[in-house]
XYZ file of C-alpha atoms in Angstrom:
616
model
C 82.095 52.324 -30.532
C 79.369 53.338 -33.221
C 75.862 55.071 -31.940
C 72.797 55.070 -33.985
C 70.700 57.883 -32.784
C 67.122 57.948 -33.007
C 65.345 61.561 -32.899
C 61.343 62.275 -33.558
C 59.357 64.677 -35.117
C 56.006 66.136 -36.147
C 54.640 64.434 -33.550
C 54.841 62.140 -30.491
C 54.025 58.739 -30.462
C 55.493 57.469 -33.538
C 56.734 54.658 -32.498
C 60.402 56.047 -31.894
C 61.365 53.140 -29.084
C 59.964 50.437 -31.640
C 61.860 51.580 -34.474
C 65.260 52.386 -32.350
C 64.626 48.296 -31.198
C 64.019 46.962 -34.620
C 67.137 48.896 -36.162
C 68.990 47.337 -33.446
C 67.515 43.836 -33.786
C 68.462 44.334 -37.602
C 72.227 45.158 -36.984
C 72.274 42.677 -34.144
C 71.364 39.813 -37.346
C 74.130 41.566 -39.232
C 76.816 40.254 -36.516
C 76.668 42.948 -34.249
C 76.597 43.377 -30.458
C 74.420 46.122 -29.011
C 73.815 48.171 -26.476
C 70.871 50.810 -26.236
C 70.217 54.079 -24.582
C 67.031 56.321 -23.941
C 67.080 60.113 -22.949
C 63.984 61.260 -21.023
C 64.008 65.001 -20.942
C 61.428 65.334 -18.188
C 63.317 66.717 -14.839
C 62.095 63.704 -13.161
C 65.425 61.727 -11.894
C 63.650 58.393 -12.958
C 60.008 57.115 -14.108
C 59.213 55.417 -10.314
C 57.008 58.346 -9.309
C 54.952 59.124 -12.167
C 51.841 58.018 -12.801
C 51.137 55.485 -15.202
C 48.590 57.993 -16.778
C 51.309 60.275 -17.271
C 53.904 58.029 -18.936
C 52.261 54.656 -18.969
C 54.188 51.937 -17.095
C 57.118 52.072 -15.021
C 59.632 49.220 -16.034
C 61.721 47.649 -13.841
C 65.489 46.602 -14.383
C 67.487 43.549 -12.988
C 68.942 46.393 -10.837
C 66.337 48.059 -9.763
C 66.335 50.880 -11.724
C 62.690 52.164 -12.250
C 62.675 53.335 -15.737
C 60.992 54.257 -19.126
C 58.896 51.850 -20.799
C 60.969 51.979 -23.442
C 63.802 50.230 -22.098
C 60.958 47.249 -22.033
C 61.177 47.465 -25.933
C 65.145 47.180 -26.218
C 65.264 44.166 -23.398
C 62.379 42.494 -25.303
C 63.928 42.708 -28.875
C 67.163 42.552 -28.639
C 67.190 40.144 -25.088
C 69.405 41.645 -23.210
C 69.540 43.140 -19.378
C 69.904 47.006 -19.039
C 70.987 49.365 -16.175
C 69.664 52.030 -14.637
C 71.977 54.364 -16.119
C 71.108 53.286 -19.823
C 68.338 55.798 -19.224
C 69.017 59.140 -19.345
C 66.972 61.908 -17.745
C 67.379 65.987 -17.107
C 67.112 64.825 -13.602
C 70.006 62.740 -13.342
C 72.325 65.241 -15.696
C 71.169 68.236 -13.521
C 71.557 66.292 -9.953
C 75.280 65.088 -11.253
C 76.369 68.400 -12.340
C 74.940 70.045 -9.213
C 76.334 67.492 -6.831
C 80.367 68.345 -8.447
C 79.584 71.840 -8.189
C 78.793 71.289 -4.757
C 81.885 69.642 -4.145
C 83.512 72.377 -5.520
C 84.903 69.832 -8.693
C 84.435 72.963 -11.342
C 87.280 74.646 -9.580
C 85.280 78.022 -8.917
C 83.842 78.238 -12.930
C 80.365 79.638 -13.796
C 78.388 76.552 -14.009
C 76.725 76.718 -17.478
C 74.235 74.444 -19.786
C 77.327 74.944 -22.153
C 79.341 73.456 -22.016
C 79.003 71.702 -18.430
C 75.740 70.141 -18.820
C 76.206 69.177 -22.420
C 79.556 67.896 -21.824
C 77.920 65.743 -18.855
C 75.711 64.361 -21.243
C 78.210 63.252 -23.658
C 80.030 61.754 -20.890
C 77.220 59.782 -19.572
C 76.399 58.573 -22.983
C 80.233 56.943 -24.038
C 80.453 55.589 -20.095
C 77.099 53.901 -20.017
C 77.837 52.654 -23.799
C 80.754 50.625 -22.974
C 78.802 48.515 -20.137
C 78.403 44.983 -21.618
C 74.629 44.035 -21.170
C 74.235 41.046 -23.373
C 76.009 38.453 -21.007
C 79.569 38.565 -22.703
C 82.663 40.514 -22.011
C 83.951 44.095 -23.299
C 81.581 46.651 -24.733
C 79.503 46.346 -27.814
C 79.670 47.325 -31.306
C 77.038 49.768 -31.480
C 75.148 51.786 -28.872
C 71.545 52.598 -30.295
C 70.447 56.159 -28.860
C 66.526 57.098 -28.666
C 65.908 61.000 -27.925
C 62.587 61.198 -26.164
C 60.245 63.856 -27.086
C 59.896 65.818 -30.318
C 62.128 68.053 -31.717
C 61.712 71.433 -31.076
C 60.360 70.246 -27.456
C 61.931 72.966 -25.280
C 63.378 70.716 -22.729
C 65.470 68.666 -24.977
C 67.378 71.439 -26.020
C 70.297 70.447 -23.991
C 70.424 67.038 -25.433
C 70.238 68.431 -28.889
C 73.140 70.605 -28.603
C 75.045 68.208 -26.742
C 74.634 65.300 -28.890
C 75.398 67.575 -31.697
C 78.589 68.249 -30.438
C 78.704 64.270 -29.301
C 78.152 63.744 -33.866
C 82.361 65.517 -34.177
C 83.063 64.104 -30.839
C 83.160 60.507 -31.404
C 86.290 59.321 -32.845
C 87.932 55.808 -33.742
C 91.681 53.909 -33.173
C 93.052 54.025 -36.132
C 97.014 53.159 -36.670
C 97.804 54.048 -33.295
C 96.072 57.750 -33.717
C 93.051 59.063 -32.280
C 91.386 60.713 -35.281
C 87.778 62.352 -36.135
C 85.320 59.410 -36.865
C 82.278 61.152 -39.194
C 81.579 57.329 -39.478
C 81.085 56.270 -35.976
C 77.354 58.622 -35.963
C 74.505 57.819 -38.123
C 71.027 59.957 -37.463
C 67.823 57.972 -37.728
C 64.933 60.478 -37.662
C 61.524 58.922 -37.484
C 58.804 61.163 -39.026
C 55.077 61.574 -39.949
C 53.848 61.202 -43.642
C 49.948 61.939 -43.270
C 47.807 61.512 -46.014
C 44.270 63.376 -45.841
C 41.571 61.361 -46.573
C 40.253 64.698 -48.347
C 42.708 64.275 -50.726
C 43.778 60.939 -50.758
C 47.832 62.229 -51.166
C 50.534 61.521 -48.672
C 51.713 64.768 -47.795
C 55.546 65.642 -47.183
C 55.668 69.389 -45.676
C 55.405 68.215 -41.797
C 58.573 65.649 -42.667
C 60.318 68.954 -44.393
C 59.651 71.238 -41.758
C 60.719 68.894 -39.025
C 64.177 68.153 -40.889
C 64.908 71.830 -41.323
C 64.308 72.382 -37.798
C 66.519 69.625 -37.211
C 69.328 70.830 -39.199
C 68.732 74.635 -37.781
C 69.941 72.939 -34.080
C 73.080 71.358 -35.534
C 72.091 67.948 -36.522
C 71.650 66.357 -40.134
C 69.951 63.145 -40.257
C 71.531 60.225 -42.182
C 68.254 58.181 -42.767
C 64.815 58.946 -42.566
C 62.235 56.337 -41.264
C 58.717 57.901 -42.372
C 55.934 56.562 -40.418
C 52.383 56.731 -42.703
C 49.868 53.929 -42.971
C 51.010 52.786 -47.012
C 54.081 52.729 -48.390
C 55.712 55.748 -49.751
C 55.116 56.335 -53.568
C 58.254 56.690 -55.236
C 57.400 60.354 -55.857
C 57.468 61.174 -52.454
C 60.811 59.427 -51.769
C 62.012 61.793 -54.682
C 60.386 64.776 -53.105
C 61.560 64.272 -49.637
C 64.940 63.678 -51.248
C 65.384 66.847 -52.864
C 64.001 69.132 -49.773
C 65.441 66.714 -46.646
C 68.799 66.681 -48.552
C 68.872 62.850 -48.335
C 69.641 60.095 -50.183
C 66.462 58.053 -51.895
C 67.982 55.057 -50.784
C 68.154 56.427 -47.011
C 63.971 56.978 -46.733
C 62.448 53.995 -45.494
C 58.731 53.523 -44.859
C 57.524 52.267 -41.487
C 53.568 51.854 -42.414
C 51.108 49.972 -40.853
C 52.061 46.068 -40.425
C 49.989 42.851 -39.124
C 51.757 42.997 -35.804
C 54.794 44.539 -34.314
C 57.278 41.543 -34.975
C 57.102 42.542 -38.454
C 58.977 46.131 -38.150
C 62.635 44.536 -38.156
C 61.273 42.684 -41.280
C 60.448 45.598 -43.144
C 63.671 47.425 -42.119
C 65.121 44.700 -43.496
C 63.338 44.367 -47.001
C 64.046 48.022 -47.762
C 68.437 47.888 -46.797
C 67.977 49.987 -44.120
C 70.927 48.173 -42.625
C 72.802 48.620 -46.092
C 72.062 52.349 -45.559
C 73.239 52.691 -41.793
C 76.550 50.169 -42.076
C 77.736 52.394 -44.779
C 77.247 55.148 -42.395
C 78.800 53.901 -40.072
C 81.787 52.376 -42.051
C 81.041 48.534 -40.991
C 80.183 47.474 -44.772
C 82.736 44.596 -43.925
C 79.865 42.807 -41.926
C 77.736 40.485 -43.223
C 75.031 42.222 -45.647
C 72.199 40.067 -45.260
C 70.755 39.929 -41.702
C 69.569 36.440 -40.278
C 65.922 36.830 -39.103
C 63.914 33.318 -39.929
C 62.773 33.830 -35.895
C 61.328 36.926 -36.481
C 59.144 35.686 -39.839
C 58.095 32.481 -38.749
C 56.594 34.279 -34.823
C 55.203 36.782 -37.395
C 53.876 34.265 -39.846
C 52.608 32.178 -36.903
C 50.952 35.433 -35.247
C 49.257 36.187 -38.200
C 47.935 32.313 -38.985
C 46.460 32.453 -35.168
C 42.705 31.791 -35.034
C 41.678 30.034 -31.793
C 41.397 32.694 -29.533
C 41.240 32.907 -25.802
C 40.141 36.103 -23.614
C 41.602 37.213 -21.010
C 39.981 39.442 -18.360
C 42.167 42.496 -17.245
C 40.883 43.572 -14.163
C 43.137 46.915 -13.257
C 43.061 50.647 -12.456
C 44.624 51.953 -15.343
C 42.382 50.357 -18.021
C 41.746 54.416 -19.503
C 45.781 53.486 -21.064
C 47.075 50.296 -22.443
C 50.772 51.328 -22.100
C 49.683 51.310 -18.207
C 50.064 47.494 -18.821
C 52.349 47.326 -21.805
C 54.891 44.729 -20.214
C 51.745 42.481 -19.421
C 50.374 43.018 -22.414
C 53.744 41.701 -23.833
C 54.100 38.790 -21.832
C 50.481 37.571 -22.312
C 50.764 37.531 -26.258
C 54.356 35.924 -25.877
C 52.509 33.234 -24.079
C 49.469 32.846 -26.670
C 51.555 32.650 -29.429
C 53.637 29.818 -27.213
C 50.203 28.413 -26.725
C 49.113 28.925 -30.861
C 46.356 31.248 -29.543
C 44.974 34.722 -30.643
C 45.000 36.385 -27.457
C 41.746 39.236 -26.649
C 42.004 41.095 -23.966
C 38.574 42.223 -22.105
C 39.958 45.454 -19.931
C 37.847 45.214 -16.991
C 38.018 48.645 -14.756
C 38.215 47.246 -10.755
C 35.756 50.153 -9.828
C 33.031 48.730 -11.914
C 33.135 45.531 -10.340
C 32.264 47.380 -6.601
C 28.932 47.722 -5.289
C 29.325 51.916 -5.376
C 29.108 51.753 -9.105
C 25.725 49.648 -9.072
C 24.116 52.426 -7.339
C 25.880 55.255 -9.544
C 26.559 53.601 -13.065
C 24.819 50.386 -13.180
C 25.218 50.027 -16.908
C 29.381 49.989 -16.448
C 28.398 47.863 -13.537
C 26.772 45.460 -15.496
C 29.161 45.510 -18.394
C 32.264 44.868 -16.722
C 30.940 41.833 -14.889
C 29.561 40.917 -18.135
C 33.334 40.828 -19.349
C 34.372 39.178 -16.224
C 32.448 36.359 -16.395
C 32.354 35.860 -20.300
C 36.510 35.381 -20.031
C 38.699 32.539 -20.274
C 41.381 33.584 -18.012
C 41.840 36.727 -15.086
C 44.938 38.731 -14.805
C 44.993 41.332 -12.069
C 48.093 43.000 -12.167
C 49.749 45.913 -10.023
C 49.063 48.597 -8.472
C 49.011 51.549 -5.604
C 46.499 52.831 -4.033
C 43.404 52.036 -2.117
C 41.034 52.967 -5.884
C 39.412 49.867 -6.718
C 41.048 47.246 -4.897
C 37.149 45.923 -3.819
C 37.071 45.213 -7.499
C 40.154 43.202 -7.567
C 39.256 41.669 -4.411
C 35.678 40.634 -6.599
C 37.441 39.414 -9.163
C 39.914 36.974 -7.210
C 36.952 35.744 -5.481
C 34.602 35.041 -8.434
C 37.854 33.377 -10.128
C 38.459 31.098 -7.498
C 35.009 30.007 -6.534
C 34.156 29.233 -10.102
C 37.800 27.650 -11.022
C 38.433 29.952 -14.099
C 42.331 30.431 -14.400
C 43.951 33.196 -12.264
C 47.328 35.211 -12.704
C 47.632 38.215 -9.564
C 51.037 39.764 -9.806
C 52.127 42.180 -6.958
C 48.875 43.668 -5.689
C 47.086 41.435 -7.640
C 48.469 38.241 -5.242
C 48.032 40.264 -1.836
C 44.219 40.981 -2.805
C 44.085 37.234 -3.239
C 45.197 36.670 0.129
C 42.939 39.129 1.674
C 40.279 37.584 -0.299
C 40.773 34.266 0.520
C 41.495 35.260 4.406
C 37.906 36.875 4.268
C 35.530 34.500 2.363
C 37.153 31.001 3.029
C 39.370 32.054 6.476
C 35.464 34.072 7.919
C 38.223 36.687 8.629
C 35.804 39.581 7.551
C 38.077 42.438 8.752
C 41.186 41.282 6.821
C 42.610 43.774 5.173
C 46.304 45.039 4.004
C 47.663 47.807 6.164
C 47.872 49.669 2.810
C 44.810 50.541 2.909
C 43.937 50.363 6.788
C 46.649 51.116 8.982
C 44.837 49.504 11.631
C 43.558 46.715 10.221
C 42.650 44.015 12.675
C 43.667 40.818 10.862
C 46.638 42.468 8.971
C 46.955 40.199 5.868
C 49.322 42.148 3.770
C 51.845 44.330 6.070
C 54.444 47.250 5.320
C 57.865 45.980 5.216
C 60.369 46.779 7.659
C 63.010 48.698 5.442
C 60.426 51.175 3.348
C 60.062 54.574 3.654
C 57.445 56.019 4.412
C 58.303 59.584 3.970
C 60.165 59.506 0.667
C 58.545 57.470 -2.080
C 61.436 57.382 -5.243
C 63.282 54.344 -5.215
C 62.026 53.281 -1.896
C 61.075 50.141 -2.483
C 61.957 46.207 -3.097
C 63.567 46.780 -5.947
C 65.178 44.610 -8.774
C 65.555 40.869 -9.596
C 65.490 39.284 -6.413
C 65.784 34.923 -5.552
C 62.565 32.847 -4.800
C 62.960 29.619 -4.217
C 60.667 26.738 -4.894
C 58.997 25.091 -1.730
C 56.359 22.567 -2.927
C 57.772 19.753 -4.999
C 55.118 19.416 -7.940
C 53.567 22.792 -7.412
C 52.382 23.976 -10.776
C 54.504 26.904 -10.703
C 57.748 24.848 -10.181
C 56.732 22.570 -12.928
C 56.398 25.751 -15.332
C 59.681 26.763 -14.789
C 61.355 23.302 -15.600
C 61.577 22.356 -11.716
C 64.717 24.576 -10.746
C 65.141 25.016 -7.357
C 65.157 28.824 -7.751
C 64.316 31.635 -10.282
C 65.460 35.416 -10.621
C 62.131 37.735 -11.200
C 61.851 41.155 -10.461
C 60.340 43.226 -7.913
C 58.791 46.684 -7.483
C 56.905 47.061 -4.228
C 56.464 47.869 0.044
C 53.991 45.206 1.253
C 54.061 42.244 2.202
C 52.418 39.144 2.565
C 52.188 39.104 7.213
C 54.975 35.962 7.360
C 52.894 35.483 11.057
C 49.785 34.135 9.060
C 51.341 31.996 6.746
C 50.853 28.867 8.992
C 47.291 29.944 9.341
C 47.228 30.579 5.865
C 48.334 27.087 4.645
C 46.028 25.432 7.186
C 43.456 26.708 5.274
C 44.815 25.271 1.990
C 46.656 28.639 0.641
C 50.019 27.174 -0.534
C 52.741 29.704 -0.933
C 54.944 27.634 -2.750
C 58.087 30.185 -3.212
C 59.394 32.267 -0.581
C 62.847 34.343 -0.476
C 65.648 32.846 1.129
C 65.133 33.564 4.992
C 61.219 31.636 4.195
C 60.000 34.776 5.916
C 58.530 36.388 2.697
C 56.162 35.267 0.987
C 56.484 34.718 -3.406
C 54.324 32.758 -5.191
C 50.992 31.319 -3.964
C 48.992 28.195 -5.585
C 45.685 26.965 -4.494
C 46.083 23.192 -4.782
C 42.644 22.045 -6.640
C 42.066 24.593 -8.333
C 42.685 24.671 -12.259
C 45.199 27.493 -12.068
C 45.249 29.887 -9.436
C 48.536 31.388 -8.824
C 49.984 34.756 -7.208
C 53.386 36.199 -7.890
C 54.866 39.165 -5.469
C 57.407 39.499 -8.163
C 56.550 40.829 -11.929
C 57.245 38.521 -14.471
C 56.224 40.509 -17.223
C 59.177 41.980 -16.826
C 61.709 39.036 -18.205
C 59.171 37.739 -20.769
C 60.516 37.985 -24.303
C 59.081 36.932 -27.582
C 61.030 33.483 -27.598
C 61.211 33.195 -23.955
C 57.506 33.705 -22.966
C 56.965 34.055 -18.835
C 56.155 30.975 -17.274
C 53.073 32.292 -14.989
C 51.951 34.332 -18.270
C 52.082 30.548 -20.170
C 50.272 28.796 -17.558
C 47.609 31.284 -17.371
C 47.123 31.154 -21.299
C 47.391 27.317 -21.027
C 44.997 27.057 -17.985
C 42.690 29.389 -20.190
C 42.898 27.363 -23.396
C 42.858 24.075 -21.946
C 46.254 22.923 -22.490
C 47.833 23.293 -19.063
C 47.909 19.682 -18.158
C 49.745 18.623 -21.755
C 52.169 21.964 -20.991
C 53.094 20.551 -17.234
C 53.252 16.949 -19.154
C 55.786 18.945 -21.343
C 57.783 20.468 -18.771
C 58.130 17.166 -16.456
C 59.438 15.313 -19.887
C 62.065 18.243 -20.007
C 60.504 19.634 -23.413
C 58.369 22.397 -24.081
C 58.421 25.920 -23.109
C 60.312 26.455 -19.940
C 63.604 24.189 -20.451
C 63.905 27.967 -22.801
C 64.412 29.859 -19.178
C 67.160 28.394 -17.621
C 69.393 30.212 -18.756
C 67.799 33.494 -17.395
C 67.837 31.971 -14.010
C 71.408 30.667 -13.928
C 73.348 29.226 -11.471
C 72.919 29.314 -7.788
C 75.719 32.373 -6.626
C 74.927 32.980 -2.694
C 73.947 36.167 -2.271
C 48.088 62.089 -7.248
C 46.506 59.375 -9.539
C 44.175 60.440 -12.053
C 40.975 58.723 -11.784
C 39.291 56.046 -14.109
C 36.483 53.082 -13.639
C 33.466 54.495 -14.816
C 33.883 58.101 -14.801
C 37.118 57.565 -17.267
C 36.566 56.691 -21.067
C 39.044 54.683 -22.752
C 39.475 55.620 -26.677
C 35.931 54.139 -27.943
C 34.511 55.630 -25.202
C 34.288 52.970 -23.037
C 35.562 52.168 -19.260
C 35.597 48.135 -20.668
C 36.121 46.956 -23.869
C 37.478 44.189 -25.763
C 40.417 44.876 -27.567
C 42.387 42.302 -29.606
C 46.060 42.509 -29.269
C 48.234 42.613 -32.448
C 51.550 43.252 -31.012
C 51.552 47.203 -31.282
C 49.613 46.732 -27.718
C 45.766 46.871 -28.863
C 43.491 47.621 -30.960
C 39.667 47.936 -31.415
């Protein structure tokens, strides 16, 4: 096994997870199989109970491991399916090491951070590295390793030292001898190359100082990535060269690109995978890396100019990475659709009534987004914080047949709002948000927890199968009888309404396999108005856009009759997800809408999406 780690410096937000992806899509081109890993250092045993304001969104495995965004990046590049325990945090080291203390494993020792937390780290790291996570048997070539945080960050110190020790501790089979392998480590470190616009000179010194402080805690990077917004004059190569002790040849430039699908590109342009198979002692692999995908969705991105909005009617609109898997799966689906995707964020709050009275400029605004879109998306959520909004937005969707996409709570406030305004079942409600709601649309399910909220929930990729032959959803995923989608939450649509439900003309066209919860949910004559309880966001990747997400898009842009043409005729886009569905084997939030200013200063804006997530 061969690890590429990826460390970060100067500071956060580089663009570590994007780079540790692209350097693994790169060596994956070469011939390569690979497996990633991220290390959190937060004491936090996984990302399930933080607030998207405080990390941005939680991702969700095939497992149901509730992880770092991050792990989004890897599955989305390199398309494959990671586990829980291919992210790393304190909290899981610390809760490992306590529980074989506990059991009295250490045999009566002092229990230290040396060497019994660092060697618990290195443990985790060559275990979780031989799991096979790209659908074929025995463990990958290389296991690509993002540190989280900066370095000099306090609480990564443990993961410094022990993944120091991890650089002499890896070691190779060679003529029946276990041996030292210096080339089984190679040290990526992604850092910042400002230039002042005073000046006009890309500056070096935070790059210097961040490598020395690297080297002072035992680890000597290989390659340096250097994020600025041109590429590096030759004179700073040189420079960094002589005072980072690296090779010219190792410094690549990660500057500002088109869109995001271009990264691996410029990896590849400047030998970075020259640089890190010499490293790493695989020089007898292929040289040149096969990437014609990658330029021709980058040259079509780039050549989009129809565009089509989409409204984005959430809670979290103050932070795009809040969204960042929806975000991903609606430009996978306007590319699929040859359209430049804008997305209008809409804050739920400002939709309400209350904010009339108390803002009625963001009032006005966001309905002035709202009803200048092509498209609504109302995705997830907790939390009884602007749900009226969503509620608003379902309604004004459906009575004026402009395409909808609800995932999770997005789908239940449909059904409330379709119980209330076409059902005259004014007091419908989800016990979410009143426990003793009369006409209980949405209900807590049976096996939650109430008390304890990590990893409490309907978790993972779970079966819905299809229930309407012809239902637009069925015909967007080729007309399987089933799909795999993940889920992530603890209400539920009340199965005791459903007949009352359908009576009314609600469809709900997928349900699990005891037909007692409710899936997916169509309104028949209506253009495109479809709920999922799952997340599909989730398995969306660049050449395998999410059905739902294409639909919407298509519904949007006009095209969704010639795309369900295409998918009855077995072509277009979702013969591409059978394989992800496979064969049948029986089986305290911080506060945004008005009050909270995104980075222009606004609650709603219109942002168009260039594949880095969005930009003004």
């Amino acid at each position: 096994m061969k690890y590429v780690l990826v460390t970060g410096g100067v500071v956060s937000g580089l663009g570590k997870g994007v780079t540790a992806s692209s350097i693994g899509v790169v060596l994956k081109a070469c011939g390569l199989r690979i497996t990633s890993i991220k290390i959190d250092p937060y004491l936090n045993t996984d990302a399930g109970t933080m607030s998207p304001f405080e990390h941005g969104e939680v991702f969700v495995l095939d497992d149901g491991g509730e992880v770092d965004l991050d792990l989004g990046n890897y599955e989305r590049f390199l398309d494959i399916k990671l586990t829980r325990d291919n992210n790393i945090t304190t909290g899981k080291i610390y809760q490992s090491v306590i529980d074989k203390e506990r059991k009295g494993e250490y045999l009566g020792k002092t229990v230290q951070v040396v060497p019994h937390i660092t060697n618990a780290i290195q443990d985790w790291i060559e275990r979780v590295a031989m799991i096979p996570v790209d659908g074929k048997d025995g463990p990958a070539d290389v296991c690509v390793i993002e540190l989280g945080g900066t370095i000099g960050d306090i609480e990564s110190m443990p993961f410094i030292e022990a993944l120091g020790q991890f650089s002499y501790r890896v070691v190779f089979f060679w003529i029946l001898l276990w041996l030292p392998g210096p080339g089984n480590f190679c040290l990526v470190h992604v850092s910042l190359v400002p230039v002042l616009n005073v000046v006009g000179e890309q500056k070096t010194k935070p790059t210097q100082h961040s490598v020395r402080g690297l080297r002072g805690l035992g680890l000597t990077p290989n390659i340096l990535a250097c994020r600025s917004t041109k590429e590096l004059e030759e004179n700073v190569k040189e420079k960094l060269s002589q005072f980072c002790h690296v090779p010219a040849a190792n410094i690549v430039t990660l500057y500002d690109v088109s869109n995001i699908w271009r990264i691996p590109l410029l990896l590849r342009d400047q030998k970075t995978h020259e640089a890190i198979l010499k490293v790493l002692n695989l020089e007898s692999f292929p040289r040149e890396p096969k990437l014609d995908e990658w330029v021709t969705r980058a040259t079509v991105f780039d050549a989009l100019q129809d565009t089509v909005r989409i409204a984005m009617v959430g809670k979290y609109t103050g932070l795009s990475d809040s969204y960042l898997s929806v975000l991903k799966a609606l430009l996978h689906a306007s590319v699929e659709c040859r359209r430049k995707l804008v997305v209008d964020w809409v804050a739920s709050t400002d939709l309400e009534d209350s904010t009339k009275i108390e803002a009625p400029g963001a009032y006005e605004a966001a309905w002035n987004l709202l009803k200048g879109a092509d498209g609504v998306l109302v995705p997830g959520g907790f939390g009884d914080r602007g749900v009226q909004g969503k509620i608003l937005a379902a309604k004004y969707a459906r009575e004026n047949d402009v395409a909808y996409l609800g995932i999770c709570l997005g789908m239940q406030m449909a059904v409330v709002e379709f119980a209330r305004n076409v059902m005259n079942l004014s007091d419908a409600n989800s016990t979410e948000f009143d426990p003793n709601a009369k006409t209980p649309c949405v209900i807590f399910m049976p096996e939650g927890s109430k008390t304890h909220m990590g990893g409490t929930m309907r978790l993972g990729s779970r079966r819905t199968f299809f229930k309407v032959a012809g239902c637009k959803s069925a015909k967007l995923y080729g007309n399987v009888d089933y799909i795999d989608e993940r889920h992530r939450h603890r209400y539920e649509v009340n199965p005791d309404m459903v007949l009352e439900f359908e009576n009314a003309g609600l469809q709900f066209v997928g349900k699990d396999e005891s037909d007692r919860r409710m899936e997916i949910i169509e309104i028949p004559n209506h253009r495109y108005f479809v709920g999922a309880q799952f997340h599909p966001e989730f398995k969306s990747r660049p050449s395998k856009p999410s059905p739902l997400f294409v639909g919407l898009i298509a519904a949007a842009s006009g095209q969704l009759d010639k795309v369900l043409q295409g998918c009855s005729s077995d072509h277009a886009i979702p013969a591409k997800h059978h394989l992800s569905n496979g064969p049948y084997v029986p089986t305290t939030v911080q506060q945004n809408g008005h009050p909270k200013k995104l980075a222009n200063g606004l609650s709603n804006g219109t942002y168009y999406v260039n594949g880095n997530g969005v930009h003004a």
